[in-house]
Coordinates of C-alpha atoms and ligand atoms in Angstrom, one line a residue:
M1 CA 90.8 226.4 103.2
I2 CA 88.7 223.5 104.5
V3 CA 90.2 220.5 106.2
S4 CA 88.1 217.4 106.2
A5 CA 88.1 213.6 105.7
D6 CA 86.5 211.0 103.5
A7 CA 84.3 209.8 106.4
G8 CA 83.7 209.5 110.1
S9 CA 82.6 206.4 111.9
R10 CA 79.5 205.8 114.0
G11 CA 78.7 202.5 115.6
G12 CA 81.2 200.8 113.2
K13 CA 79.6 202.3 110.1
P14 CA 81.2 204.9 107.9
V15 CA 79.4 208.3 107.6
P16 CA 80.7 209.8 104.3
Y17 CA 81.7 213.4 104.8
K18 CA 82.9 214.3 101.3
P19 CA 79.4 214.4 99.6
L20 CA 78.1 216.6 102.4
L21 CA 81.1 218.9 102.0
D22 CA 80.7 219.1 98.3
E23 CA 77.0 220.0 98.6
A24 CA 77.8 222.6 101.3
I25 CA 80.4 224.2 99.0
S26 CA 78.1 224.2 96.1
L27 CA 75.5 226.1 98.2
S28 CA 77.9 228.6 99.7
K29 CA 78.4 232.1 98.3
Y30 CA 82.2 232.1 99.2
K31 CA 84.0 229.1 97.9
P32 CA 87.2 227.9 99.6
E33 CA 90.4 228.0 97.5
A34 CA 91.5 224.6 98.7
V35 CA 90.2 221.5 100.4
L36 CA 92.6 219.3 102.3
L37 CA 91.3 215.8 102.7
V38 CA 92.5 213.0 105.0
D39 CA 91.7 209.7 103.3
R40 CA 91.0 207.2 106.1
G41 CA 90.1 204.5 103.6
M42 CA 86.5 204.4 104.7
S43 CA 84.6 205.8 101.8
A44 CA 85.5 206.5 98.1
M45 CA 86.0 210.2 97.2
N46 CA 85.6 212.1 94.0
L47 CA 88.4 214.8 94.1
V48 CA 87.7 218.1 92.4
A49 CA 90.8 218.9 90.3
G50 CA 92.6 222.1 91.3
R51 CA 90.8 222.4 94.6
D52 CA 91.0 219.1 96.5
Q53 CA 94.3 217.8 97.8
L54 CA 95.1 214.6 99.8
W55 CA 96.8 215.1 103.1
G56 CA 98.9 212.0 102.9
N57 CA 101.1 213.4 100.0
L58 CA 101.4 216.9 101.6
R59 CA 102.3 215.6 105.0
E60 CA 105.4 213.8 103.8
K61 CA 106.5 217.0 102.0
H62 CA 105.9 219.4 104.9
L63 CA 106.5 217.2 107.9
R64 CA 109.5 219.1 109.3
T65 CA 108.5 222.6 108.3
V66 CA 108.7 225.2 111.1
V67 CA 105.7 227.6 110.9
P68 CA 106.1 230.9 112.8
C69 CA 103.4 232.0 115.2
E70 CA 100.7 234.3 113.9
W71 CA 100.3 237.0 116.5
V72 CA 96.8 238.3 116.9
D73 CA 95.0 240.8 119.2
A74 CA 93.5 239.3 122.3
T75 CA 90.1 240.3 120.9
H76 CA 90.7 238.6 117.5
P77 CA 87.9 236.0 117.0
S78 CA 89.1 232.4 117.5
Y79 CA 86.0 230.8 116.2
T80 CA 82.2 231.0 115.7
L81 CA 80.0 228.1 116.8
Y82 CA 76.3 228.1 115.8
T83 CA 73.7 227.4 118.4
S84 CA 69.9 227.4 118.6
G85 CA 67.5 229.8 120.2
T86 CA 63.8 230.9 120.0
T87 CA 63.8 231.7 116.3
G88 CA 64.4 229.4 113.4
K89 CA 67.7 231.2 112.6
P90 CA 70.7 229.8 114.5
K91 CA 73.1 232.4 116.1
G92 CA 76.8 232.4 115.5
V93 CA 78.5 232.6 118.9
Q94 CA 81.7 234.6 118.3
R95 CA 84.6 233.9 120.7
D96 CA 87.8 235.9 121.2
T97 CA 91.3 234.5 121.5
G98 CA 93.0 236.0 124.6
G99 CA 90.1 235.9 127.0
Y100 CA 89.2 232.4 126.0
C101 CA 92.8 231.2 126.7
V102 CA 92.8 232.9 130.1
A103 CA 89.4 231.4 131.0
L104 CA 90.4 227.9 129.9
A105 CA 93.8 227.9 131.6
A106 CA 92.2 229.1 134.8
S107 CA 89.4 226.5 134.6
M108 CA 91.9 223.7 134.1
K109 CA 93.5 224.6 137.3
H110 CA 90.6 225.7 139.5
I111 CA 87.7 223.5 138.3
Y112 CA 89.1 220.4 136.6
A113 CA 92.4 220.3 138.6
G114 CA 94.4 218.9 135.6
N115 CA 98.2 219.3 135.6
A116 CA 100.8 219.5 132.8
G117 CA 102.0 216.1 131.8
E118 CA 98.7 214.3 132.7
T119 CA 96.0 213.1 130.3
Y120 CA 92.5 214.6 129.9
F121 CA 89.7 212.6 128.3
S122 CA 86.6 214.4 127.1
T123 CA 84.1 212.1 125.4
S124 CA 82.5 215.0 123.6
D125 CA 82.6 215.7 119.9
I126 CA 85.0 218.5 118.7
G127 CA 82.1 220.0 116.8
W128 CA 80.3 221.0 120.1
V129 CA 81.5 223.6 122.6
V130 CA 82.7 221.0 125.1
G131 CA 84.8 219.6 122.4
H132 CA 86.3 223.0 121.5
S133 CA 87.0 223.9 125.1
Y134 CA 87.9 220.6 126.7
I135 CA 89.1 218.3 123.9
I136 CA 91.3 220.8 122.1
Y137 CA 92.1 224.2 123.7
G138 CA 91.8 223.6 127.5
P139 CA 94.0 220.5 127.9
L140 CA 96.6 221.6 125.3
I141 CA 96.9 225.1 126.9
A142 CA 97.4 223.3 130.3
G143 CA 100.1 221.1 128.8
M144 CA 98.1 218.0 129.1
A145 CA 97.7 215.1 126.6
T146 CA 94.2 214.9 125.2
I147 CA 92.2 211.9 124.0
M148 CA 90.0 212.2 120.9
Y149 CA 87.7 209.2 120.9
E150 CA 85.5 208.4 117.9
G151 CA 82.6 206.1 118.5
L152 CA 80.0 204.9 120.9
P153 CA 80.6 204.2 124.6
T154 CA 79.2 200.6 124.1
R155 CA 81.5 199.4 121.3
P156 CA 83.0 196.9 121.3
D157 CA 81.5 196.8 124.8
G158 CA 80.5 199.1 127.7
G159 CA 84.0 199.0 129.1
I160 CA 85.8 200.8 126.2
W161 CA 86.1 204.2 128.0
W162 CA 87.4 202.6 131.2
S163 CA 90.0 200.6 129.2
L164 CA 91.2 203.9 127.7
V165 CA 91.4 205.5 131.2
E166 CA 93.6 202.5 132.3
K167 CA 95.7 202.5 129.1
Y168 CA 96.5 206.3 129.0
K169 CA 96.4 206.9 132.8
V170 CA 93.6 209.5 132.4
T171 CA 93.4 211.8 135.5
V172 CA 90.5 214.0 134.4
M173 CA 87.4 212.8 132.5
F174 CA 84.5 214.8 131.1
S175 CA 81.3 213.4 129.7
A176 CA 77.5 213.9 129.5
P177 CA 74.7 212.4 131.6
T178 CA 73.1 210.7 128.6
A179 CA 76.2 208.7 128.0
V180 CA 76.1 207.5 131.6
R181 CA 72.4 206.6 131.2
V182 CA 73.4 204.5 128.2
L183 CA 76.1 202.8 130.3
K184 CA 73.6 202.1 133.0
K185 CA 72.1 199.5 130.7
Q186 CA 75.4 197.6 130.5
D187 CA 77.0 195.1 132.8
P188 CA 78.0 197.1 136.0
A189 CA 81.0 194.8 136.4
L190 CA 82.6 196.7 133.4
L191 CA 83.0 199.7 135.7
T192 CA 85.4 197.9 138.0
K193 CA 87.2 195.7 135.4
Y194 CA 90.0 198.2 134.6
D195 CA 92.5 200.0 136.8
L196 CA 91.1 203.4 137.3
S197 CA 93.5 204.5 140.0
S198 CA 94.8 207.4 137.9
L199 CA 91.3 209.0 137.6
R200 CA 90.6 211.7 140.1
A201 CA 87.1 212.8 139.0
L202 CA 84.4 212.5 136.4
F203 CA 82.9 215.8 135.2
L204 CA 79.4 215.8 133.6
A205 CA 77.7 218.6 131.8
G206 CA 75.4 219.6 128.9
E207 CA 72.1 218.6 130.4
P208 CA 70.5 218.1 133.8
L209 CA 72.2 215.3 135.7
D210 CA 69.4 213.4 137.5
E211 CA 70.2 212.2 141.0
P212 CA 69.9 208.4 140.4
T213 CA 72.3 208.6 137.4
A214 CA 74.8 210.6 139.5
Q215 CA 74.5 208.1 142.4
W216 CA 74.9 205.1 140.1
I217 CA 78.0 206.2 138.4
S218 CA 79.6 207.6 141.6
A219 CA 79.1 204.3 143.4
G220 CA 80.1 202.2 140.4
L221 CA 83.4 204.1 139.9
G222 CA 84.1 205.1 143.4
K223 CA 85.1 208.5 142.2
P224 CA 83.7 212.0 142.7
I225 CA 81.1 213.0 140.1
I226 CA 81.1 216.8 139.4
D227 CA 78.2 218.3 137.5
N228 CA 78.9 221.6 135.8
Y229 CA 76.5 223.9 134.0
W230 CA 77.4 226.2 131.1
Q231 CA 76.4 227.1 127.5
T232 CA 77.9 227.4 124.1
E233 CA 77.7 231.2 124.7
T234 CA 79.9 231.1 127.8
G235 CA 82.5 228.5 126.6
W236 CA 83.3 227.3 130.2
P237 CA 81.4 226.7 133.4
I238 CA 79.0 229.2 135.0
L239 CA 78.2 226.9 137.9
S240 CA 80.4 224.2 139.2
L241 CA 82.5 223.3 142.3
C242 CA 86.0 224.9 142.2
N243 CA 87.8 222.0 144.0
G244 CA 91.1 223.4 142.7
V245 CA 90.5 226.4 144.9
E246 CA 88.9 224.8 147.9
Q247 CA 87.2 221.4 148.4
A248 CA 83.4 221.6 148.4
K249 CA 81.0 218.8 148.7
S250 CA 78.8 217.7 145.8
K251 CA 75.0 217.8 146.1
F252 CA 73.4 215.3 143.8
G253 CA 71.1 217.1 141.4
S254 CA 73.0 220.4 141.6
P255 CA 75.8 221.7 139.4
G256 CA 77.1 223.6 142.4
K257 CA 77.7 227.3 143.0
A258 CA 78.5 230.3 140.8
V259 CA 82.1 230.1 139.4
Y260 CA 84.5 233.0 140.0
G261 CA 84.0 235.7 137.4
Y262 CA 80.2 235.1 137.1
D263 CA 77.9 237.4 139.1
V264 CA 74.9 235.0 138.9
K265 CA 71.5 236.3 139.9
L266 CA 68.0 234.7 140.0
L267 CA 65.5 237.2 138.6
D268 CA 61.7 237.3 138.4
D269 CA 60.9 236.9 134.7
Q270 CA 57.9 239.3 134.9
T271 CA 59.3 242.2 137.0
G272 CA 63.1 241.7 136.7
E273 CA 63.3 241.8 140.5
E274 CA 66.2 239.9 142.1
L275 CA 65.1 236.8 144.1
V276 CA 67.4 236.6 147.1
G277 CA 65.6 234.1 149.4
P278 CA 66.3 230.4 149.3
N279 CA 64.4 228.1 146.9
Q280 CA 62.7 230.8 144.8
K281 CA 62.4 230.0 141.2
G282 CA 63.7 232.6 138.7
V283 CA 65.6 233.1 135.5
V284 CA 69.3 232.4 135.8
A285 CA 71.0 235.6 134.8
V286 CA 74.5 237.0 134.9
E287 CA 75.3 240.6 135.7
G288 CA 77.7 242.3 133.3
P289 CA 80.5 242.3 132.5
L290 CA 80.7 238.6 131.7
P291 CA 84.1 237.0 132.6
P292 CA 86.8 236.2 129.9
G293 CA 85.9 233.4 127.5
C294 CA 82.3 234.3 127.1
M295 CA 80.9 235.2 123.7
Q296 CA 81.9 238.6 122.2
T297 CA 78.8 239.0 120.1
V298 CA 76.6 237.2 117.6
W299 CA 78.6 236.9 114.5
R300 CA 78.0 240.0 112.3
D301 CA 74.9 240.9 114.4
D302 CA 75.7 243.0 117.5
E303 CA 72.1 244.2 117.6
R304 CA 70.8 240.6 117.9
F305 CA 73.4 239.9 120.6
V306 CA 72.2 242.8 122.7
N307 CA 68.5 242.3 122.0
T308 CA 68.5 238.5 122.5
Y309 CA 70.8 238.1 125.5
W310 CA 70.8 241.4 127.4
K311 CA 67.2 242.7 127.0
S312 CA 65.0 239.7 127.8
V313 CA 64.5 240.5 131.5
P314 CA 62.2 243.5 132.0
G315 CA 63.8 246.7 133.2
K316 CA 67.4 245.3 133.4
L317 CA 70.4 245.1 131.2
V318 CA 71.6 241.7 132.2
Y319 CA 72.7 238.5 130.5
S320 CA 70.0 235.8 130.4
T321 CA 70.9 232.2 130.2
F322 CA 67.3 231.3 129.3
D323 CA 67.3 228.7 132.1
W324 CA 65.1 228.5 135.1
G325 CA 66.8 227.8 138.4
I326 CA 66.6 227.9 142.2
R327 CA 69.3 228.4 144.8
D328 CA 69.2 226.6 148.2
A329 CA 70.2 228.1 151.5
D330 CA 73.8 226.9 151.0
G331 CA 74.2 228.7 147.7
Y332 CA 73.9 225.6 145.5
Y333 CA 71.9 226.1 142.3
F334 CA 69.5 223.7 140.7
I335 CA 68.6 224.1 137.0
L336 CA 65.0 223.5 136.2
G337 CA 64.8 223.7 132.4
R338 CA 64.7 226.3 129.7
T339 CA 62.5 229.4 129.6
D340 CA 62.5 229.4 125.8
D341 CA 61.7 226.8 123.0
V342 CA 65.1 225.2 123.2
I343 CA 65.1 221.5 124.0
N344 CA 68.0 219.2 125.0
V345 CA 68.1 215.8 123.3
A346 CA 70.9 213.6 124.7
G347 CA 72.9 216.7 125.5
H348 CA 72.3 218.2 122.0
R349 CA 70.8 221.6 122.0
L350 CA 68.0 222.0 119.5
G351 CA 65.6 224.8 118.7
T352 CA 62.0 223.4 118.2
R353 CA 61.4 226.3 115.7
E354 CA 64.3 225.1 113.5
I355 CA 62.7 221.6 113.4
E356 CA 59.3 223.1 112.7
E357 CA 60.7 225.1 109.8
S358 CA 62.3 222.1 108.3
I359 CA 59.1 220.0 108.6
A360 CA 56.9 222.8 107.3
A361 CA 58.9 222.7 104.0
H362 CA 57.2 219.4 103.1
P363 CA 54.7 219.9 100.3
N364 CA 51.9 218.2 102.2
I365 CA 52.4 219.9 105.6
A366 CA 50.3 223.0 106.3
E367 CA 51.3 223.6 109.9
V368 CA 53.4 221.9 112.6
A369 CA 54.2 222.2 116.3
V370 CA 57.3 220.6 117.8
V371 CA 57.6 220.1 121.5
G372 CA 60.2 218.6 123.9
V373 CA 58.9 215.6 125.8
A374 CA 60.6 213.9 128.8
D375 CA 62.5 210.8 127.9
Q376 CA 64.2 208.3 130.3
L377 CA 67.4 207.9 128.3
K378 CA 67.8 211.1 126.3
G379 CA 66.5 213.6 128.8
Q380 CA 64.1 214.9 126.2
V381 CA 62.9 214.0 122.7
A382 CA 61.2 216.1 120.0
M383 CA 57.6 215.2 119.2
A384 CA 55.9 216.8 116.1
F385 CA 52.2 217.3 115.5
A386 CA 51.4 218.3 111.9
V387 CA 48.3 219.5 110.0
L388 CA 48.1 218.2 106.4
K389 CA 47.4 220.4 103.4
N390 CA 45.7 217.5 101.7
P391 CA 44.4 215.0 104.3
A392 CA 43.1 212.7 101.6
L393 CA 46.7 211.6 101.0
V394 CA 46.9 210.1 104.5
T395 CA 44.1 207.6 104.9
D396 CA 45.5 204.8 107.0
D397 CA 48.5 203.8 109.2
A398 CA 50.6 202.8 106.3
S399 CA 50.3 206.1 104.5
A400 CA 50.8 208.0 107.8
L401 CA 54.0 206.0 108.4
A402 CA 55.2 206.7 104.8
L403 CA 54.7 210.4 105.2
E404 CA 56.4 210.3 108.6
A405 CA 59.4 208.7 107.0
E406 CA 59.5 211.4 104.4
V407 CA 59.5 214.1 107.1
F408 CA 62.3 212.3 108.9
K409 CA 64.4 212.4 105.8
L410 CA 63.8 216.1 105.4
V411 CA 64.9 216.8 108.9
D412 CA 68.0 214.6 108.6
K413 CA 69.0 216.5 105.5
D414 CA 68.4 220.0 106.9
L415 CA 69.5 219.6 110.5
G416 CA 71.0 216.2 110.9
A417 CA 69.7 213.0 112.5
V418 CA 70.1 214.3 116.0
A419 CA 67.2 216.7 115.3
R420 CA 64.8 214.0 114.0
P421 CA 61.6 213.9 116.1
A422 CA 60.8 210.7 117.9
R423 CA 57.4 210.7 116.1
V424 CA 55.5 212.9 113.7
R425 CA 51.7 212.6 114.3
F426 CA 49.0 214.0 112.0
V427 CA 46.1 216.0 113.4
T428 CA 43.3 218.0 111.8
V429 CA 44.0 221.1 114.0
L430 CA 46.6 222.4 116.5
P431 CA 45.6 223.7 119.9
K432 CA 45.8 227.5 119.9
T433 CA 44.7 230.5 121.9
R434 CA 41.9 232.6 120.5
S435 CA 44.6 235.0 119.3
G436 CA 46.2 232.2 117.3
K437 CA 49.2 231.4 119.5
C438 CA 50.0 227.7 119.4
L439 CA 49.9 226.2 123.0
R440 CA 53.1 224.2 122.8
R441 CA 53.4 224.0 126.6
A442 CA 50.0 222.4 126.8
I443 CA 50.9 219.9 124.1
A444 CA 54.1 218.9 125.9
A445 CA 52.2 218.5 129.2
V446 CA 49.6 216.2 127.5
C447 CA 52.5 214.1 125.9
E448 CA 54.1 213.7 129.4
G449 CA 50.7 212.8 131.0
R450 CA 50.7 216.0 133.0
D451 CA 47.9 218.5 133.6
P452 CA 48.0 221.0 130.8
G453 CA 47.1 223.8 133.2
D454 CA 44.8 226.8 132.5
L455 CA 43.1 226.3 129.1
T456 CA 40.6 229.1 129.3
T457 CA 42.3 231.0 126.4
M458 CA 42.1 227.9 124.2
D459 CA 40.1 228.2 121.1
D460 CA 39.1 224.6 120.4
P461 CA 39.3 222.0 123.2
A462 CA 38.9 219.2 120.8
A463 CA 42.4 220.0 119.3
L464 CA 44.2 219.0 122.5
Q465 CA 41.9 216.0 123.0
Q466 CA 43.0 214.7 119.6
I467 CA 46.7 214.8 120.7
K468 CA 45.8 213.2 124.0
D469 CA 44.1 210.3 122.1
L470 CA 47.1 209.9 119.9
V471 CA 49.7 209.7 122.7
T472 CA 47.7 207.8 125.3
P473 CA 48.8 204.2 125.1
Ligands
LIG1 P1 74.7 224.1 124.9 O1 74.9 225.5 124.5 O2 74.4 223.2 123.8 O3 75.9 223.7 125.8 O4 73.4 224.0 125.9 C1 73.3 224.8 127.0 C2 72.1 224.4 127.8 O5 72.2 223.1 128.2 C3 71.9 225.3 129.0 O6 71.3 226.5 128.8 C4 71.1 224.3 129.9 O7 69.7 224.4 129.5 C5 71.6 222.9 129.5 N1 72.7 222.5 130.5 C6 74.0 222.5 130.3 N2 74.7 222.0 131.3 C7 73.7 221.7 132.2 C8 73.8 221.1 133.6 N3 74.9 220.8 134.1 N4 72.6 220.9 134.2 C9 71.4 221.3 133.6 N5 71.3 221.8 132.4 C10 72.5 222.0 131.7

C-alpha cells in the first residue's frame, strides 16, 4: 500500500504529488494493491477506481480501532533509503529495527539530551535520513512530542521557526547550516523577538558548518550550537559532543569527537596506514563492527555493500565514510570534504554521476562533466559542462539558454529540482588526461578560481582554457 497526499506546499505554492505517484506506479514492475490519499484540498486528483481511496472517509470508520503490535526480529528491515555514491546507480541503505531503536533511544539521551514530555523540533524533511531519525523515530521513542513543519524558514517571515519554539516550548532543535545561512539574510532582531527560554541547544548537521555561520547563530540566539556529523548510512551521529554524558566545549568548525560505539580512524588513502598524529589529513574510517543503527547492507546487494564501503582503503577491511578529515591534539575532528564524486548542495547529497547520466540523455548532448563548486549560501552547487553532438544547433546566447532550459527540465524530471545544476555551459571539448579520464577536479578548481594543480597528464590545455574563459567574469 502507498500512503500519499494530493500535494505538498513549498513557498506557499502547491507541489502536486498525485501525478508523480501515478507515473511512478505506471513505471514500476510491482504495483501496489491500494493507494491511500489524504486530500489537503490543494490540487485536484484523478482517483483510480478500485485502487485509490480517500483517507477522510476511512478515518471516520476506523478511528477507534485497536491494532495489535506486529512483532518482528531485531534484524527485520525497518526501511530502505536511497543515497548517492560514485556511480550513477543510487544505493538502497537498508536499516534494521532493533539496533536502530537502541541507537536512537541512546542518542536522544546522550547527544540531544531530550526528555520524555518535552518537544523536539527538527526542521528536516521526513524523506531524508535526519527526518527519519529525528522527526519520527527518535523523538517518539524518547516519549517526546515532535514538530513536523512544512515550508520555508522565511515564510511568512524569518521568525517563523522561533515563534514555533515559543508556542510549543521546544527544548531541542535540529536544523542544517544552509537554513541558518538563509536566516542570516533576514532581520537579526527576529532571533530575539520570541521567548526561547525553553530551548537548550540547536543541533546542526548534514554539511560543513562554517565558523562565521556558527558564531552568528550562537550569538544571535544565545544558545549552544552543536555540530554533528553523520550519514544516511549510519542513521545517527558518528561525530558529536555527548553533552548528555559529560559536558564538552564546542569548537567552531568541528563536529566534535567520535561518538561512543564508533571506533573512528584516520587512514592514509594510498597505504591504508593509520594516521595517529595531530592535524594529519586522512580518510575518515570506522573500524568494524559498526554500532547499532548503522546500515545492515545495500538493499539486495550484499556484494556491493562490502565492495563499496569496506574495501576502498588498501589492505584493510574497514568502513569508509568517503570523507577527508583531520583530528587536532584535543581529539576534535574537522571534516574537509568528500573523497568521491558526491557533492553537498544545501545539505542535499547528490552524485555528480547521476546528474551527468540525466543530462547525457538529451539528444543533442554527446558528453558532459558535472562538478561541485563552492557557493556562499548552499555550500556547493553543481556546474555542468557539455559537448554538443550537433554544435550547429547552438549558435548564439539565445539558443544556448534554450538548450540549457531543456537540460534543466530533464534533470528536474529525473532527479528533482534539488539536483538541477546552477548552469549548463557548452564547450567543444572536455579537459581529459591522455588516457581519457575527465579532469573533474581541475574543472572544479578553475570554477572556484583556484590553481588547477598538476596538469602534465592533460591531453589538450585549450580545453581547460575554454572553461576558464566561460566562468571568469
Ligand atoms: P547524507 O548521507 O545525505 O546525510 O550526507 C552525508 C555526508 O554529508 C557526509 O558524508 C559528509 O560529507 C556530509 N556531512 C554531514 N554532516 C556533516 C557535518 N556536520 N560536517 C561536515 N560534513 C557533513
